[in-house]
Amino acid sequence: MSWKRWLRSEADTSADNEVKTEDAVAVDGDGRRTGDAPLADIETMVPPQLDRPAFLDELWNQPLDAPSRTTLPRFTASASDDIETSGTSEIVRRKLALRDTLGASQPVINREVFAGRHDAMAQLITSIEQNRVHVVIYGERGIGKTSLAHVFAETAREARYLVLYGSCGSDAQFSSMFRAFLARIPRLYHASVLPNSPEAEQGDNFDSMLPEDFGPRELADVLAGVTGTRVLIILDEYDRVVDVEFRRDVAELIKNLSDRAARVQLVLTGVAQNLDELIGYAPSIRRNIVGLPMRPLTPAEVKALIALGEKAAELRYSDDATKMITTMAGGSPYLARLLAHAAGLSALDEEARLVTAAHGRAAVERVLTDWNASLPRRVQVNLAREEARANWPLLIAAARAGSSADGFFSADDVITELGKNAVGGLANPAYVERELKQFSGPQDLLERSDVGGAVRFRFAYPGVSSLLLISAALARLTND
């Protein structure tokens, strides 16, 4: 997740987090404790911002039979977004405007509500327009890759580029996906077709020029004939592709298109920590591509994003509310939108025009409540148990370590994420691995993989990782 860097950097730089390792619990090579120091000593070494927030314990202790509504809820607007005439229509209108501006359930596709990525957009346009290279956009989940791709596509279409967008899946096949792309390119744009020729008049597309069975070389042969326009092919969520041959064919296509100076460029987006995670080891195409890492939003960019919601919903977010949302989001555009939207709704529910820190706090608790409700009951029980409380800092570090595309992490990855908090047993891979194993049962929090002698883990439900990360930010906010 994108806010993991903030959490770790705060812990590493805080003077309150300095811990002397000579006071730590000693462990042997198998991760067993030696000496007289009890396990509790390890817990006291952890800074308070990594403790489990009391709000979560209250949430898990609530009775299941909560009181129900006395009246049946109704929609406040029609499917065409027309608002029913009533005394609350003004509030409903502002709520819809806030949703359209700050809603986090869908990527941003409209430039008017796009904020905080002007530098990335400039780099992307320069790479395509001036350098004529293919681009790989990568970063953590929720960092805004898909939103950037959509807004870039809109901008490119205004410049009369022919933009083809496709979202990859785990079962993506090279031939079927690219045949579908070529079916959307009019044959009129091929150099072999004259404007008044039968092929142009028939309205054929590029797919009619492909052989029955084709690979990257045959595909590049056809695309090399593009003239009169430039074609951009966006492959979103490229990290989901599991077929090694698909990735190899895409790399070969990039090389062939570049070698022929074709008027076709690819833009790939995906979850990754570096370029190699997405394209693999492909030195032959390194000079033909550029990596565009997505960085966390700065506080100024979060403020600019919130300003869009203020204008649309006729609200004002107080400095304290803005600071709280910025702190909790930790640079994640997704979380910034989610929390700002929820805080604004909380204020509108009270028919207030000022969003306060109390509304921000209510937004955080609403998000945690929603995420918790999406988890199976047995997972909630596992999170609430005392073993989880004792190992909460370890679980938070595991959540940060699991930000790779496949979600897997090792004990060493967890220690890296702990940073200066990796003291005593928490600095020993064998000890950390042993502690993680106690959460890797069939119905527990973690899945365990033993392949080639390497033990790796990942969270059985991604929502657990999100809940852990935002809980760390909430705990720090409480202890500030």
GROMACS .gro file of C-alpha atoms in nm:
model
  480
    1MET     CA    1   0.000   0.000   0.000
    2SER     CA    2   0.118   0.348  -0.074
    3TRP     CA    3   0.105   0.476   0.286
    4LYS     CA    4   0.352   0.219   0.414
    5ARG     CA    5   0.653   0.445   0.348
    6TRP     CA    6   0.513   0.717   0.571
    7LEU     CA    7   0.447   0.480   0.857
    8ARG     CA    8   0.796   0.337   0.846
    9SER     CA    9   0.976   0.668   0.801
   10GLU     CA   10   0.793   0.820   1.098
   11ALA     CA   11   0.890   0.527   1.317
   12ASP     CA   12   1.253   0.538   1.200
   13THR     CA   13   1.304   0.911   1.258
   14SER     CA   14   1.123   0.956   1.586
   15ALA     CA   15   1.349   1.005   1.884
   16ASP     CA   16   1.096   0.819   2.097
   17ASN     CA   17   1.161   0.502   1.902
   18GLU     CA   18   1.527   0.463   1.992
   19VAL     CA   19   1.568   0.124   2.158
   20LYS     CA   20   1.880  -0.034   2.299
   21THR     CA   21   1.925  -0.381   2.159
   22GLU     CA   22   2.124  -0.496   2.462
   23ASP     CA   23   1.798  -0.482   2.663
   24ALA     CA   24   1.618  -0.696   2.408
   25VAL     CA   25   1.518  -1.057   2.433
   26ALA     CA   26   1.791  -1.288   2.306
   27VAL     CA   27   1.703  -1.574   2.071
   28ASP     CA   28   1.894  -1.872   1.945
   29GLY     CA   29   1.929  -1.984   1.583
   30ASP     CA   30   1.590  -2.154   1.586
   31GLY     CA   31   1.409  -1.846   1.708
   32ARG     CA   32   1.371  -1.972   2.066
   33ARG     CA   33   1.413  -1.719   2.347
   34THR     CA   34   1.709  -1.754   2.579
   35GLY     CA   35   1.782  -1.588   2.912
   36ASP     CA   36   1.540  -1.456   3.163
   37ALA     CA   37   1.375  -1.175   2.965
   38PRO     CA   38   1.004  -1.248   2.906
   39LEU     CA   39   0.820  -1.207   2.577
   40ALA     CA   40   0.643  -0.899   2.715
   41ASP     CA   41   0.975  -0.712   2.698
   42ILE     CA   42   0.960  -0.726   2.320
   43GLU     CA   43   0.616  -0.565   2.321
   44THR     CA   44   0.735  -0.271   2.534
   45MET     CA   45   1.001  -0.194   2.276
   46VAL     CA   46   0.738  -0.112   2.018
   47PRO     CA   47   0.638   0.258   1.992
   48PRO     CA   48   0.278   0.340   2.084
   49GLN     CA   49   0.185   0.434   1.726
   50LEU     CA   50   0.203   0.064   1.638
   51ASP     CA   51  -0.035  -0.046   1.913
   52ARG     CA   52  -0.383  -0.167   1.826
   53PRO     CA   53  -0.638   0.119   1.850
   54ALA     CA   54  -0.899   0.078   2.123
   55PHE     CA   55  -1.166   0.153   1.862
   56LEU     CA   56  -1.106  -0.186   1.699
   57ASP     CA   57  -1.156  -0.370   2.026
   58GLU     CA   58  -1.480  -0.181   2.079
   59LEU     CA   59  -1.585  -0.270   1.726
   60TRP     CA   60  -1.518  -0.640   1.773
   61ASN     CA   61  -1.693  -0.644   2.111
   62GLN     CA   62  -2.017  -0.495   1.978
   63PRO     CA   63  -2.318  -0.728   1.989
   64LEU     CA   64  -2.420  -0.882   1.657
   65ASP     CA   65  -2.787  -0.792   1.706
   66ALA     CA   66  -2.752  -0.416   1.654
   67PRO     CA   67  -3.080  -0.218   1.647
   68SER     CA   68  -3.240  -0.199   1.303
   69ARG     CA   69  -3.408   0.091   1.123
   70THR     CA   70  -3.775   0.155   1.193
   71THR     CA   71  -3.846   0.268   0.835
   72LEU     CA   72  -3.742   0.118   0.505
   73PRO     CA   73  -3.469   0.329   0.338
   74ARG     CA   74  -3.529   0.476  -0.008
   75PHE     CA   75  -3.309   0.616  -0.283
   76THR     CA   76  -3.267   0.993  -0.265
   77ALA     CA   77  -3.208   1.036  -0.641
   78SER     CA   78  -3.321   0.860  -0.957
   79ALA     CA   79  -3.093   0.662  -1.186
   80SER     CA   80  -3.057   0.975  -1.400
   81ASP     CA   81  -2.935   1.160  -1.089
   82ASP     CA   82  -3.254   1.366  -1.070
   83ILE     CA   83  -3.327   1.459  -0.710
   84GLU     CA   84  -3.671   1.423  -0.563
   85THR     CA   85  -3.827   1.754  -0.462
   86SER     CA   86  -3.814   1.781  -0.087
   87GLY     CA   87  -3.675   1.990   0.191
   88THR     CA   88  -3.350   1.792   0.186
   89SER     CA   89  -3.293   1.816  -0.191
   90GLU     CA   90  -3.014   2.072  -0.148
   91ILE     CA   91  -2.821   1.839   0.086
   92VAL     CA   92  -2.874   1.548  -0.153
   93ARG     CA   93  -2.744   1.755  -0.444
   94ARG     CA   94  -2.428   1.844  -0.251
   95LYS     CA   95  -2.378   1.482  -0.149
   96LEU     CA   96  -2.394   1.373  -0.513
   97ALA     CA   97  -2.151   1.648  -0.610
   98LEU     CA   98  -1.913   1.532  -0.336
   99ARG     CA   99  -1.940   1.173  -0.461
  100ASP     CA  100  -1.866   1.273  -0.819
  101THR     CA  101  -1.559   1.467  -0.706
  102LEU     CA  102  -1.410   1.259  -0.424
  103GLY     CA  103  -1.570   0.917  -0.464
  104ALA     CA  104  -1.304   0.646  -0.428
  105SER     CA  105  -1.493   0.340  -0.551
  106GLN     CA  106  -1.396   0.402  -0.916
  107PRO     CA  107  -1.086   0.541  -1.086
  108VAL     CA  108  -1.085   0.903  -1.193
  109ILE     CA  109  -1.167   0.938  -1.563
  110ASN     CA  110  -1.249   1.309  -1.578
  111ARG     CA  111  -0.968   1.564  -1.582
  112GLU     CA  112  -1.185   1.813  -1.393
  113VAL     CA  113  -1.163   1.603  -1.076
  114PHE     CA  114  -0.804   1.486  -1.129
  115ALA     CA  115  -0.552   1.631  -0.885
  116GLY     CA  116  -0.198   1.575  -0.768
  117ARG     CA  117  -0.051   1.403  -1.071
  118HIS     CA  118   0.046   1.693  -1.297
  119ASP     CA  119   0.417   1.603  -1.291
  120ALA     CA  120   0.345   1.239  -1.372
  121MET     CA  121   0.115   1.342  -1.655
  122ALA     CA  122   0.384   1.571  -1.796
  123GLN     CA  123   0.643   1.291  -1.784
  124LEU     CA  124   0.404   1.050  -1.952
  125ILE     CA  125   0.320   1.291  -2.234
  126THR     CA  126   0.687   1.376  -2.289
  127SER     CA  127   0.779   1.007  -2.307
  128ILE     CA  128   0.510   0.941  -2.567
  129GLU     CA  129   0.527   1.261  -2.772
  130GLN     CA  130   0.892   1.365  -2.759
  131ASN     CA  131   1.086   1.047  -2.686
  132ARG     CA  132   0.863   0.802  -2.876
  133VAL     CA  133   0.917   0.527  -2.620
  134HIS     CA  134   0.685   0.277  -2.455
  135VAL     CA  135   0.596   0.349  -2.090
  136VAL     CA  136   0.554   0.127  -1.785
  137ILE     CA  137   0.362   0.291  -1.498
  138TYR     CA  138   0.417   0.104  -1.172
  139GLY     CA  139   0.360   0.145  -0.801
  140GLU     CA  140   0.162   0.014  -0.506
  141ARG     CA  141  -0.210  -0.053  -0.495
  142GLY     CA  142  -0.426   0.255  -0.459
  143ILE     CA  143  -0.153   0.492  -0.577
  144GLY     CA  144  -0.347   0.619  -0.880
  145LYS     CA  145  -0.205   0.426  -1.178
  146THR     CA  146  -0.541   0.351  -1.342
  147SER     CA  147  -0.669   0.706  -1.286
  148LEU     CA  148  -0.356   0.845  -1.452
  149ALA     CA  149  -0.403   0.607  -1.745
  150HIS     CA  150  -0.767   0.712  -1.796
  151VAL     CA  151  -0.700   1.086  -1.778
  152PHE     CA  152  -0.396   1.045  -2.004
  153ALA     CA  153  -0.614   0.858  -2.254
  154GLU     CA  154  -0.865   1.144  -2.254
  155THR     CA  155  -0.584   1.395  -2.309
  156ALA     CA  156  -0.434   1.189  -2.591
  157ARG     CA  157  -0.768   1.156  -2.769
  158GLU     CA  158  -0.797   1.534  -2.768
  159ALA     CA  159  -0.465   1.536  -2.958
  160ARG     CA  160  -0.629   1.292  -3.208
  161TYR     CA  161  -0.435   0.985  -3.096
  162LEU     CA  162  -0.623   0.660  -3.142
  163VAL     CA  163  -0.627   0.523  -2.787
  164LEU     CA  164  -0.713   0.158  -2.717
  165TYR     CA  165  -0.764   0.060  -2.353
  166GLY     CA  166  -0.772  -0.293  -2.214
  167SER     CA  167  -0.771  -0.430  -1.861
  168CYS     CA  168  -0.569  -0.748  -1.817
  169GLY     CA  169  -0.684  -1.053  -1.625
  170SER     CA  170  -0.520  -1.368  -1.501
  171ASP     CA  171  -0.648  -1.556  -1.808
  172ALA     CA  172  -0.540  -1.294  -2.064
  173GLN     CA  173  -0.427  -1.437  -2.399
  174PHE     CA  174  -0.200  -1.244  -2.633
  175SER     CA  175  -0.372  -1.333  -2.961
  176SER     CA  176  -0.730  -1.272  -2.846
  177MET     CA  177  -0.653  -0.945  -2.668
  178PHE     CA  178  -0.456  -0.791  -2.955
  179ARG     CA  179  -0.698  -0.914  -3.219
  180ALA     CA  180  -0.967  -0.724  -3.027
  181PHE     CA  181  -0.746  -0.414  -3.024
  182LEU     CA  182  -0.689  -0.429  -3.400
  183ALA     CA  183  -1.062  -0.472  -3.459
  184ARG     CA  184  -1.095  -0.112  -3.338
  185ILE     CA  185  -0.840   0.038  -3.581
  186PRO     CA  186  -0.998   0.132  -3.916
  187ARG     CA  187  -0.811  -0.016  -4.210
  188LEU     CA  188  -0.817   0.330  -4.366
  189TYR     CA  189  -0.519   0.409  -4.140
  190HIS     CA  190  -0.297   0.147  -4.310
  191ALA     CA  191  -0.040   0.270  -4.558
  192SER     CA  192  -0.146   0.007  -4.816
  193VAL     CA  193  -0.505   0.133  -4.830
  194LEU     CA  194  -0.602   0.431  -5.044
  195PRO     CA  195  -0.892   0.651  -4.930
  196ASN     CA  196  -1.107   0.558  -5.230
  197SER     CA  197  -1.014   0.189  -5.239
  198PRO     CA  198  -1.270  -0.093  -5.186
  199GLU     CA  199  -1.104  -0.182  -4.853
  200ALA     CA  200  -1.160   0.172  -4.725
  201GLU     CA  201  -1.518   0.185  -4.847
  202GLN     CA  202  -1.601  -0.152  -4.688
  203GLY     CA  203  -1.506  -0.019  -4.345
  204ASP     CA  204  -1.269  -0.306  -4.264
  205ASN     CA  205  -1.040  -0.290  -3.962
  206PHE     CA  206  -0.684  -0.400  -3.900
  207ASP     CA  207  -0.788  -0.739  -3.761
  208SER     CA  208  -0.885  -0.848  -4.114
  209MET     CA  209  -0.515  -0.824  -4.208
  210LEU     CA  210  -0.400  -1.067  -3.939
  211PRO     CA  211  -0.334  -1.434  -4.018
  212GLU     CA  212  -0.531  -1.696  -3.828
  213ASP     CA  213  -0.235  -1.776  -3.607
  214PHE     CA  214  -0.006  -1.485  -3.531
  215GLY     CA  215   0.259  -1.383  -3.285
  216PRO     CA  216   0.434  -1.057  -3.197
  217ARG     CA  217   0.629  -1.048  -3.523
  218GLU     CA  218   0.323  -1.087  -3.748
  219LEU     CA  219   0.135  -0.835  -3.532
  220ALA     CA  220   0.419  -0.584  -3.566
  221ASP     CA  221   0.416  -0.636  -3.945
  222VAL     CA  222   0.056  -0.515  -3.956
  223LEU     CA  223   0.096  -0.231  -3.704
  224ALA     CA  224   0.409  -0.102  -3.880
  225GLY     CA  225   0.176   0.014  -4.159
  226VAL     CA  226  -0.015   0.262  -3.940
  227THR     CA  227  -0.024   0.605  -4.104
  228GLY     CA  228  -0.226   0.925  -4.065
  229THR     CA  229  -0.256   0.882  -3.688
  230ARG     CA  230  -0.069   0.745  -3.390
  231VAL     CA  231  -0.198   0.451  -3.187
  232LEU     CA  232  -0.166   0.411  -2.809
  233ILE     CA  233  -0.243   0.071  -2.657
  234ILE     CA  234  -0.295   0.082  -2.279
  235LEU     CA  235  -0.263  -0.249  -2.094
  236ASP     CA  236  -0.395  -0.177  -1.745
  237GLU     CA  237  -0.341  -0.413  -1.447
  238TYR     CA  238  -0.059  -0.586  -1.631
  239ASP     CA  239   0.058  -0.742  -1.304
  240ARG     CA  240  -0.246  -0.974  -1.313
  241VAL     CA  241  -0.111  -1.156  -1.619
  242VAL     CA  242   0.022  -1.494  -1.507
  243ASP     CA  243   0.104  -1.637  -1.850
  244VAL     CA  244   0.481  -1.611  -1.898
  245GLU     CA  245   0.440  -1.640  -2.274
  246PHE     CA  246   0.202  -1.341  -2.279
  247ARG     CA  247   0.463  -1.122  -2.109
  248ARG     CA  248   0.736  -1.253  -2.338
  249ASP     CA  249   0.524  -1.179  -2.648
  250VAL     CA  250   0.450  -0.825  -2.528
  251ALA     CA  251   0.822  -0.764  -2.478
  252GLU     CA  252   0.891  -0.899  -2.828
  253LEU     CA  253   0.615  -0.678  -2.970
  254ILE     CA  254   0.769  -0.370  -2.807
  255LYS     CA  255   1.106  -0.453  -2.958
  256ASN     CA  256   0.962  -0.510  -3.307
  257LEU     CA  257   0.752  -0.193  -3.302
  258SER     CA  258   1.052   0.011  -3.190
  259ASP     CA  259   1.286  -0.143  -3.447
  260ARG     CA  260   1.040  -0.050  -3.725
  261ALA     CA  261   0.969   0.298  -3.588
  262ALA     CA  262   0.599   0.210  -3.592
  263ARG     CA  263   0.346   0.477  -3.502
  264VAL     CA  264   0.222   0.253  -3.221
  265GLN     CA  265   0.324   0.273  -2.855
  266LEU     CA  266   0.229   0.066  -2.552
  267VAL     CA  267   0.155   0.193  -2.202
  268LEU     CA  268   0.159  -0.075  -1.930
  269THR     CA  269   0.036  -0.022  -1.574
  270GLY     CA  270   0.067  -0.260  -1.283
  271VAL     CA  271   0.140  -0.320  -0.917
  272ALA     CA  272   0.516  -0.349  -0.873
  273GLN     CA  273   0.798  -0.209  -0.666
  274ASN     CA  274   1.031  -0.176  -0.965
  275LEU     CA  275   1.032  -0.204  -1.343
  276ASP     CA  276   1.168  -0.559  -1.355
  277GLU     CA  277   0.872  -0.697  -1.159
  278LEU     CA  278   0.645  -0.609  -1.452
  279ILE     CA  279   0.857  -0.667  -1.761
  280GLY     CA  280   1.099  -0.925  -1.626
  281TYR     CA  281   1.459  -0.951  -1.738
  282ALA     CA  282   1.439  -0.815  -2.093
  283PRO     CA  283   1.760  -0.624  -2.173
  284SER     CA  284   1.675  -0.612  -2.545
  285ILE     CA  285   1.391  -0.362  -2.485
  286ARG     CA  286   1.544  -0.148  -2.210
  287ARG     CA  287   1.628   0.134  -2.450
  288ASN     CA  288   1.273   0.124  -2.589
  289ILE     CA  289   1.086   0.171  -2.262
  290VAL     CA  290   1.080   0.412  -1.971
  291GLY     CA  291   0.957   0.338  -1.621
  292LEU     CA  292   0.725   0.585  -1.449
  293PRO     CA  293   0.705   0.513  -1.074
  294MET     CA  294   0.400   0.656  -0.899
  295ARG     CA  295   0.502   0.836  -0.580
  296PRO     CA  296   0.278   0.915  -0.283
  297LEU     CA  297   0.085   1.242  -0.290
  298THR     CA  298   0.240   1.535  -0.107
  299PRO     CA  299   0.037   1.724   0.157
  300ALA     CA  300  -0.008   2.009  -0.094
  301GLU     CA  301  -0.148   1.766  -0.351
  302VAL     CA  302  -0.390   1.617  -0.097
  303LYS     CA  303  -0.502   1.970  -0.012
  304ALA     CA  304  -0.559   2.041  -0.383
  305LEU     CA  305  -0.765   1.724  -0.411
  306ILE     CA  306  -0.977   1.821  -0.110
  307ALA     CA  307  -1.025   2.168  -0.260
  308LEU     CA  308  -1.207   2.007  -0.553
  309GLY     CA  309  -1.457   1.854  -0.310
  310GLU     CA  310  -1.495   2.183  -0.126
  311LYS     CA  311  -1.587   2.365  -0.445
  312ALA     CA  312  -1.826   2.097  -0.572
  313ALA     CA  313  -2.014   2.038  -0.245
  314GLU     CA  314  -1.993   2.394  -0.110
  315LEU     CA  315  -1.800   2.282   0.196
  316ARG     CA  316  -1.488   2.395   0.378
  317TYR     CA  317  -1.250   2.149   0.537
  318SER     CA  318  -1.083   2.290   0.847
  319ASP     CA  319  -0.705   2.284   0.874
  320ASP     CA  320  -0.731   2.014   1.143
  321ALA     CA  321  -0.956   1.797   0.924
  322THR     CA  322  -0.725   1.840   0.624
  323LYS     CA  323  -0.423   1.752   0.835
  324MET     CA  324  -0.597   1.443   0.974
  325ILE     CA  325  -0.698   1.319   0.628
  326THR     CA  326  -0.347   1.384   0.495
  327THR     CA  327  -0.190   1.199   0.787
  328MET     CA  328  -0.423   0.903   0.762
  329ALA     CA  329  -0.391   0.876   0.383
  330GLY     CA  330  -0.013   0.871   0.397
  331GLY     CA  331   0.015   0.970   0.031
  332SER     CA  332  -0.245   0.728  -0.104
  333PRO     CA  333  -0.485   0.899  -0.349
  334TYR     CA  334  -0.739   0.624  -0.284
  335LEU     CA  335  -0.736   0.676   0.092
  336ALA     CA  336  -0.730   1.055   0.059
  337ARG     CA  337  -1.046   1.044  -0.152
  338LEU     CA  338  -1.211   0.780   0.064
  339LEU     CA  339  -1.154   0.966   0.390
  340ALA     CA  340  -1.227   1.313   0.251
  341HIS     CA  341  -1.552   1.184   0.100
  342ALA     CA  342  -1.660   1.014   0.424
  343ALA     CA  343  -1.570   1.322   0.632
  344GLY     CA  344  -1.767   1.546   0.397
  345LEU     CA  345  -2.068   1.315   0.417
  346SER     CA  346  -2.049   1.323   0.796
  347ALA     CA  347  -2.065   1.703   0.788
  348LEU     CA  348  -2.349   1.707   0.534
  349ASP     CA  349  -2.548   1.463   0.748
  350GLU     CA  350  -2.540   1.736   1.014
  351GLU     CA  351  -2.620   1.999   0.750
  352ALA     CA  352  -2.290   2.167   0.836
  353ARG     CA  353  -2.071   2.355   0.593
  354LEU     CA  354  -1.748   2.315   0.790
  355VAL     CA  355  -1.578   1.975   0.799
  356THR     CA  356  -1.404   1.946   1.136
  357ALA     CA  357  -1.151   1.708   1.287
  358ALA     CA  358  -1.444   1.531   1.455
  359HIS     CA  359  -1.591   1.460   1.112
  360GLY     CA  360  -1.249   1.334   1.003
  361ARG     CA  361  -1.231   1.101   1.299
  362ALA     CA  362  -1.583   0.977   1.225
  363ALA     CA  363  -1.471   0.911   0.865
  364VAL     CA  364  -1.176   0.699   0.980
  365GLU     CA  365  -1.396   0.496   1.211
  366ARG     CA  366  -1.658   0.453   0.937
  367VAL     CA  367  -1.392   0.323   0.696
  368LEU     CA  368  -1.255   0.082   0.957
  369THR     CA  369  -1.609  -0.036   1.037
  370ASP     CA  370  -1.685  -0.097   0.668
  371TRP     CA  371  -1.359  -0.281   0.608
  372ASN     CA  372  -1.411  -0.491   0.919
  373ALA     CA  373  -1.768  -0.578   0.813
  374SER     CA  374  -1.637  -0.704   0.477
  375LEU     CA  375  -1.424  -0.966   0.652
  376PRO     CA  376  -1.556  -1.311   0.746
  377ARG     CA  377  -1.659  -1.341   1.109
  378ARG     CA  378  -1.383  -1.592   1.182
  379VAL     CA  379  -1.122  -1.341   1.057
  380GLN     CA  380  -1.264  -1.075   1.289
  381VAL     CA  381  -1.239  -1.320   1.578
  382ASN     CA  382  -0.878  -1.403   1.486
  383LEU     CA  383  -0.787  -1.033   1.475
  384ALA     CA  384  -0.952  -0.972   1.813
  385ARG     CA  385  -0.771  -1.247   1.999
  386GLU     CA  386  -0.488  -1.172   2.240
  387GLU     CA  387  -0.217  -1.333   2.024
  388ALA     CA  388  -0.297  -1.081   1.752
  389ARG     CA  389  -0.279  -0.792   1.998
  390ALA     CA  390   0.062  -0.907   2.123
  391ASN     CA  391   0.191  -0.932   1.766
  392TRP     CA  392   0.011  -0.628   1.623
  393PRO     CA  393   0.336  -0.445   1.526
  394LEU     CA  394   0.456  -0.761   1.354
  395LEU     CA  395   0.128  -0.795   1.164
  396ILE     CA  396   0.143  -0.429   1.057
  397ALA     CA  397   0.494  -0.483   0.922
  398ALA     CA  398   0.369  -0.796   0.744
  399ALA     CA  399   0.091  -0.590   0.583
  400ARG     CA  400   0.347  -0.343   0.453
  401ALA     CA  401   0.570  -0.626   0.331
  402GLY     CA  402   0.279  -0.780   0.140
  403SER     CA  403   0.244  -0.490  -0.103
  404SER     CA  404   0.400  -0.685  -0.392
  405ALA     CA  405   0.188  -0.796  -0.687
  406ASP     CA  406   0.130  -1.149  -0.554
  407GLY     CA  407   0.103  -1.042  -0.191
  408PHE     CA  408   0.368  -1.286  -0.064
  409PHE     CA  409   0.640  -1.188   0.183
  410SER     CA  410   0.913  -1.356   0.387
  411ALA     CA  411   1.034  -1.306   0.743
  412ASP     CA  412   1.324  -1.099   0.607
  413ASP     CA  413   1.075  -0.872   0.427
  414VAL     CA  414   0.891  -0.814   0.755
  415ILE     CA  415   1.214  -0.729   0.937
  416THR     CA  416   1.299  -0.479   0.664
  417GLU     CA  417   0.962  -0.310   0.711
  418LEU     CA  418   1.008  -0.297   1.088
  419GLY     CA  419   1.320  -0.085   1.036
  420LYS     CA  420   1.460   0.037   1.369
  421ASN     CA  421   1.176  -0.137   1.548
  422ALA     CA  422   1.332  -0.472   1.450
  423VAL     CA  423   1.505  -0.532   1.783
  424GLY     CA  424   1.556  -0.840   1.993
  425GLY     CA  425   1.350  -1.130   1.863
  426LEU     CA  426   1.197  -0.908   1.597
  427ALA     CA  427   1.541  -0.881   1.435
  428ASN     CA  428   1.579  -1.258   1.407
  429PRO     CA  429   1.430  -1.417   1.090
  430ALA     CA  430   1.375  -1.752   1.259
  431TYR     CA  431   1.187  -1.589   1.546
  432VAL     CA  432   0.974  -1.374   1.314
  433GLU     CA  433   0.895  -1.674   1.094
  434ARG     CA  434   0.788  -1.874   1.398
  435GLU     CA  435   0.560  -1.593   1.518
  436LEU     CA  436   0.402  -1.563   1.173
  437LYS     CA  437   0.340  -1.936   1.154
  438GLN     CA  438   0.101  -1.917   1.448
  439PHE     CA  439  -0.133  -1.711   1.223
  440SER     CA  440  -0.110  -1.944   0.922
  441GLY     CA  441  -0.370  -2.208   1.008
  442PRO     CA  442  -0.640  -2.317   0.758
  443GLN     CA  443  -0.892  -2.068   0.901
  444ASP     CA  444  -0.643  -1.805   1.018
  445LEU     CA  445  -0.510  -1.470   0.894
  446LEU     CA  446  -0.220  -1.588   0.678
  447GLU     CA  447  -0.164  -1.835   0.398
  448ARG     CA  448   0.169  -2.017   0.400
  449SER     CA  449   0.374  -2.134   0.105
  450ASP     CA  450   0.674  -2.366   0.127
  451VAL     CA  451   0.828  -2.378  -0.220
  452GLY     CA  452   1.190  -2.471  -0.275
  453GLY     CA  453   1.261  -2.458   0.096
  454ALA     CA  454   1.159  -2.091   0.119
  455VAL     CA  455   0.876  -2.013   0.362
  456ARG     CA  456   0.654  -1.724   0.251
  457PHE     CA  457   0.325  -1.587   0.376
  458ARG     CA  458   0.041  -1.367   0.253
  459PHE     CA  459  -0.284  -1.248   0.402
  460ALA     CA  460  -0.575  -1.474   0.322
  461TYR     CA  461  -0.797  -1.168   0.277
  462PRO     CA  462  -0.652  -0.842   0.133
  463GLY     CA  463  -0.892  -0.644   0.353
  464VAL     CA  464  -0.697  -0.754   0.660
  465SER     CA  465  -0.384  -0.585   0.527
  466SER     CA  466  -0.572  -0.261   0.462
  467LEU     CA  467  -0.729  -0.265   0.808
  468LEU     CA  468  -0.391  -0.320   0.973
  469LEU     CA  469  -0.225  -0.035   0.787
  470ILE     CA  470  -0.490   0.224   0.859
  471SER     CA  471  -0.507   0.108   1.221
  472ALA     CA  472  -0.138   0.196   1.256
  473ALA     CA  473  -0.207   0.547   1.130
  474LEU     CA  474  -0.506   0.579   1.365
  475ALA     CA  475  -0.296   0.464   1.662
  476ARG     CA  476  -0.032   0.723   1.582
  477LEU     CA  477  -0.297   0.992   1.547
  478THR     CA  478  -0.434   0.896   1.890
  479ASN     CA  479  -0.089   0.907   2.051
  480ASP     CA  480   0.020   1.240   1.897
   0.00000   0.00000   0.00000
